[in-house]
Coordinates of N, CA and C in Angstrom, one line a residue:
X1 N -1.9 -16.5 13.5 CA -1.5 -15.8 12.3 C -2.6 -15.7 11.3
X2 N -3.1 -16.7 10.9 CA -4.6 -16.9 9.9 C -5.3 -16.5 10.5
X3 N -5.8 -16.1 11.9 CA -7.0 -15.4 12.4 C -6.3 -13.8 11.8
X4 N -5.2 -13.5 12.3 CA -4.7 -12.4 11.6 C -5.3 -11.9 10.1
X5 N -4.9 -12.6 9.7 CA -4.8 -12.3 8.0 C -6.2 -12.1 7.9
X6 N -7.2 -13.1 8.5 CA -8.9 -12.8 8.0 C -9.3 -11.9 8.8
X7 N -8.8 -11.3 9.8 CA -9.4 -9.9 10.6 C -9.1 -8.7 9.2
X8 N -7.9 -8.9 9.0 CA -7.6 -7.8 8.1 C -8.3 -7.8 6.7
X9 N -8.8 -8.8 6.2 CA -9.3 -9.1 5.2 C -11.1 -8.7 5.2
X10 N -11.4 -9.0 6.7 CA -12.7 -8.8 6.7 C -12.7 -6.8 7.4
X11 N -11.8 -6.7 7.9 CA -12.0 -5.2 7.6 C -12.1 -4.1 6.3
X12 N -11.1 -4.6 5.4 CA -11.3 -4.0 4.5 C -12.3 -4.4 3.5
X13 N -12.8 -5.9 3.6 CA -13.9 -6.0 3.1 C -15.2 -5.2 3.2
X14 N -15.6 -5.1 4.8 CA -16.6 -4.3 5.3 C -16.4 -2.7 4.7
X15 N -15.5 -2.4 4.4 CA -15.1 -0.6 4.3 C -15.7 -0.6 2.9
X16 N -14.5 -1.1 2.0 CA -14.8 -1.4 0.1 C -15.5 -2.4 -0.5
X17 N -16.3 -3.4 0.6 CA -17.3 -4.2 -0.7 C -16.4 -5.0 -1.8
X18 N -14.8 -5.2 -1.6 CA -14.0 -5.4 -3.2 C -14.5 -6.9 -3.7
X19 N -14.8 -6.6 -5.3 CA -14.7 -8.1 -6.2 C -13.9 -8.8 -5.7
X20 N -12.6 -8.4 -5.4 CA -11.3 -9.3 -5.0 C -10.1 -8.7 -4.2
X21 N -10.0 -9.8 -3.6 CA -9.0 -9.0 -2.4 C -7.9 -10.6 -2.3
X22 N -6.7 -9.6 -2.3 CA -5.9 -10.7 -2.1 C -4.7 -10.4 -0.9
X23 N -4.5 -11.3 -0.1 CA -3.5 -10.6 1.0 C -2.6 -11.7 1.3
X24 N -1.2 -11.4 0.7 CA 0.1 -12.1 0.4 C 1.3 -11.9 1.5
X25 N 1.3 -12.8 1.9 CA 2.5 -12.7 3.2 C 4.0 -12.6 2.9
X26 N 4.8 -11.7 2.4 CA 6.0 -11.4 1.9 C 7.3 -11.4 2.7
X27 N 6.7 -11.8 4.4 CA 8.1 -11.4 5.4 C 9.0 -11.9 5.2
X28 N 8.7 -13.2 4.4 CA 10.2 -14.4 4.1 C 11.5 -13.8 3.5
X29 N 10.9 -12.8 2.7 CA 11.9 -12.2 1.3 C 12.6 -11.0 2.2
X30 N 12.2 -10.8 3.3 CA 12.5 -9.5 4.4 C 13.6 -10.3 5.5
X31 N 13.9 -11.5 5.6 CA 14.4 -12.1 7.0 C 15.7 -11.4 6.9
X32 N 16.7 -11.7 5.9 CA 18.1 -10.9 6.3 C 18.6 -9.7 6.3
X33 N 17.3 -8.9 6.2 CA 17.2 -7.1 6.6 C 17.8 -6.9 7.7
X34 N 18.7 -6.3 8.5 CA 18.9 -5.7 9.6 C 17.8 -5.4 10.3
X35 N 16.7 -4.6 9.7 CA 15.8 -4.3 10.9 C 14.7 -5.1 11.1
X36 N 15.0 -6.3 10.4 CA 13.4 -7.8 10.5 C 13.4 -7.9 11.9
X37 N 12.2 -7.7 11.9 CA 11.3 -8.0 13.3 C 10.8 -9.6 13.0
X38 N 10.9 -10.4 13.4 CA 9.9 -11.9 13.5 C 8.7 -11.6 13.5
X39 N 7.9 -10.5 14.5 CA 6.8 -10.4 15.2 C 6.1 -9.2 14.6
X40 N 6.9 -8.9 13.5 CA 6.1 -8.0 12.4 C 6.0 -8.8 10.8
X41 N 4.8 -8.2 10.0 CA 5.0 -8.9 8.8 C 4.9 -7.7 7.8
X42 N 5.6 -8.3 6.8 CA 5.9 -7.4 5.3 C 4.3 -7.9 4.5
X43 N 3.4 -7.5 3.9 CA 2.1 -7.9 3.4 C 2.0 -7.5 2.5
X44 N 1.3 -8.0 1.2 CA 0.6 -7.0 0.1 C -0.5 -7.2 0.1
X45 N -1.2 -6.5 -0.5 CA -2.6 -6.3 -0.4 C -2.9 -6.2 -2.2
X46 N -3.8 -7.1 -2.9 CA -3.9 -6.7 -4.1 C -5.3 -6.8 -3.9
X47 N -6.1 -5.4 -4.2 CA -7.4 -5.3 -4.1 C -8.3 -4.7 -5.3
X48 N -9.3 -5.5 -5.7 CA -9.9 -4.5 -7.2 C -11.6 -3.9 -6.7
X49 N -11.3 -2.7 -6.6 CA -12.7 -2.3 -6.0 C -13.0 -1.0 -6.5
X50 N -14.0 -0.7 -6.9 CA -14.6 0.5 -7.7 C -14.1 1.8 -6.6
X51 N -14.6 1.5 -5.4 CA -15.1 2.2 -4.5 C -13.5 3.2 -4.4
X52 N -12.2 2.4 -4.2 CA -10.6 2.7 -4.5 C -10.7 3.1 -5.7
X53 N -10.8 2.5 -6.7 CA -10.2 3.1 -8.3 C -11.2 4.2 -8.6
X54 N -11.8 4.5 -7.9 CA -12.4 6.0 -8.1 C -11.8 7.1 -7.7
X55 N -10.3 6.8 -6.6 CA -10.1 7.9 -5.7 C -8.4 8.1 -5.8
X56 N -8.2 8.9 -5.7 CA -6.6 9.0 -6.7 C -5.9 7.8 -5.6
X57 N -4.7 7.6 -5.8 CA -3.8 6.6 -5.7 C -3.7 7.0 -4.1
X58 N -3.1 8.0 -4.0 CA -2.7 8.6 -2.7 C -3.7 8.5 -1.6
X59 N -5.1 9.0 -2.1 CA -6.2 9.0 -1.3 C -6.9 7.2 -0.8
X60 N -6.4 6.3 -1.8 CA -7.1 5.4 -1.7 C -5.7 4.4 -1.0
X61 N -4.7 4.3 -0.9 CA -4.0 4.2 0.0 C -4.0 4.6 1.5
X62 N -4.4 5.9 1.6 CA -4.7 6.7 3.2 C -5.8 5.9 3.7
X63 N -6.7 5.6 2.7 CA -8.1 4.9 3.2 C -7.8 3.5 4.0
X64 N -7.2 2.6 3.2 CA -6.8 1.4 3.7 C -5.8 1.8 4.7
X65 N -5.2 2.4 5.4 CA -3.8 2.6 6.4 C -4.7 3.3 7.4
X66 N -5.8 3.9 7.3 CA -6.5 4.7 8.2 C -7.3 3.1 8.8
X67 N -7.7 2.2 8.0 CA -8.3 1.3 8.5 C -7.5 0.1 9.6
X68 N -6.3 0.0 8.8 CA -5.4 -0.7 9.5 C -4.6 -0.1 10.3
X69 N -4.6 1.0 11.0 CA -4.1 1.7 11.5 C -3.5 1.4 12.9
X70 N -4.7 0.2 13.8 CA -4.2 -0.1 15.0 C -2.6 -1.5 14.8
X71 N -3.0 -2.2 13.2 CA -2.2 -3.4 13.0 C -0.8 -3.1 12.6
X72 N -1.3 -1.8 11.9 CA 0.2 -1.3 11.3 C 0.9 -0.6 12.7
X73 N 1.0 0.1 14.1 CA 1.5 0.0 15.1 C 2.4 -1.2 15.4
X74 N 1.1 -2.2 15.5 CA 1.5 -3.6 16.1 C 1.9 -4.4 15.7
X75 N 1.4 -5.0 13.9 CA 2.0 -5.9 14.1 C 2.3 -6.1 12.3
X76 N 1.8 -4.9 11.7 CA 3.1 -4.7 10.3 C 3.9 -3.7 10.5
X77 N 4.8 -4.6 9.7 CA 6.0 -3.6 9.6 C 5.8 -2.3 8.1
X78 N 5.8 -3.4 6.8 CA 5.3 -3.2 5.4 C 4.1 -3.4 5.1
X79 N 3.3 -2.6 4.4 CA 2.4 -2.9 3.0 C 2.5 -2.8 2.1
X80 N 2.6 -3.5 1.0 CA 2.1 -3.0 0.1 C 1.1 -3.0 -1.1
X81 N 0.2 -1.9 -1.7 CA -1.2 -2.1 -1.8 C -1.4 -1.9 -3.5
X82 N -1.8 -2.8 -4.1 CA -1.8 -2.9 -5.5 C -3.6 -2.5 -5.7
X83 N -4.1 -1.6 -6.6 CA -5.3 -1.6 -6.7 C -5.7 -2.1 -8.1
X84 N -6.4 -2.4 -8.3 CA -7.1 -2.7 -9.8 C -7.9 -2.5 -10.4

């Protein structure tokens, strides 16, 4: 699961260069959902990077989900992406 989290961490690193990236594991607050998967996780993403806050909200969202695109299939369920 930590190899997890630093793959994803070093991808978006490599794309936006960000001052700070933070990536928060939320699936606990998800378990008594009806549709909780175990084998998926709920995540935030709190990232402050010029390269994002330059690009409307919408666009800089697509960016990061275009990146994560093969994990979000497999193995998130949730994101969610706070920019700064």
């Amino acid at each position: 699961m930590n190899n997890f989290f630093e793959e994803i961490k070093k991808k978006i690193s490599n794309k936006f260069n960000p001052e700070e990236l933070l990536l928060i594991d939320n699936s606990y607050l998800h378990k008594s959902h009806k549709s909780f998967d175990p084998k998926k996780f709920h995540l935030k993403i709190i990232i402050k990077s010029d390269v994002l806050k330059k690009k409307g909200k919408i666009e800089a969202h697509k960016a990061i989900f275009s990146i994560l695109k093969d994990e979000m299939e497999e193995k998130i369920h949730a994101l969610e992406i706070e920019i700064k």
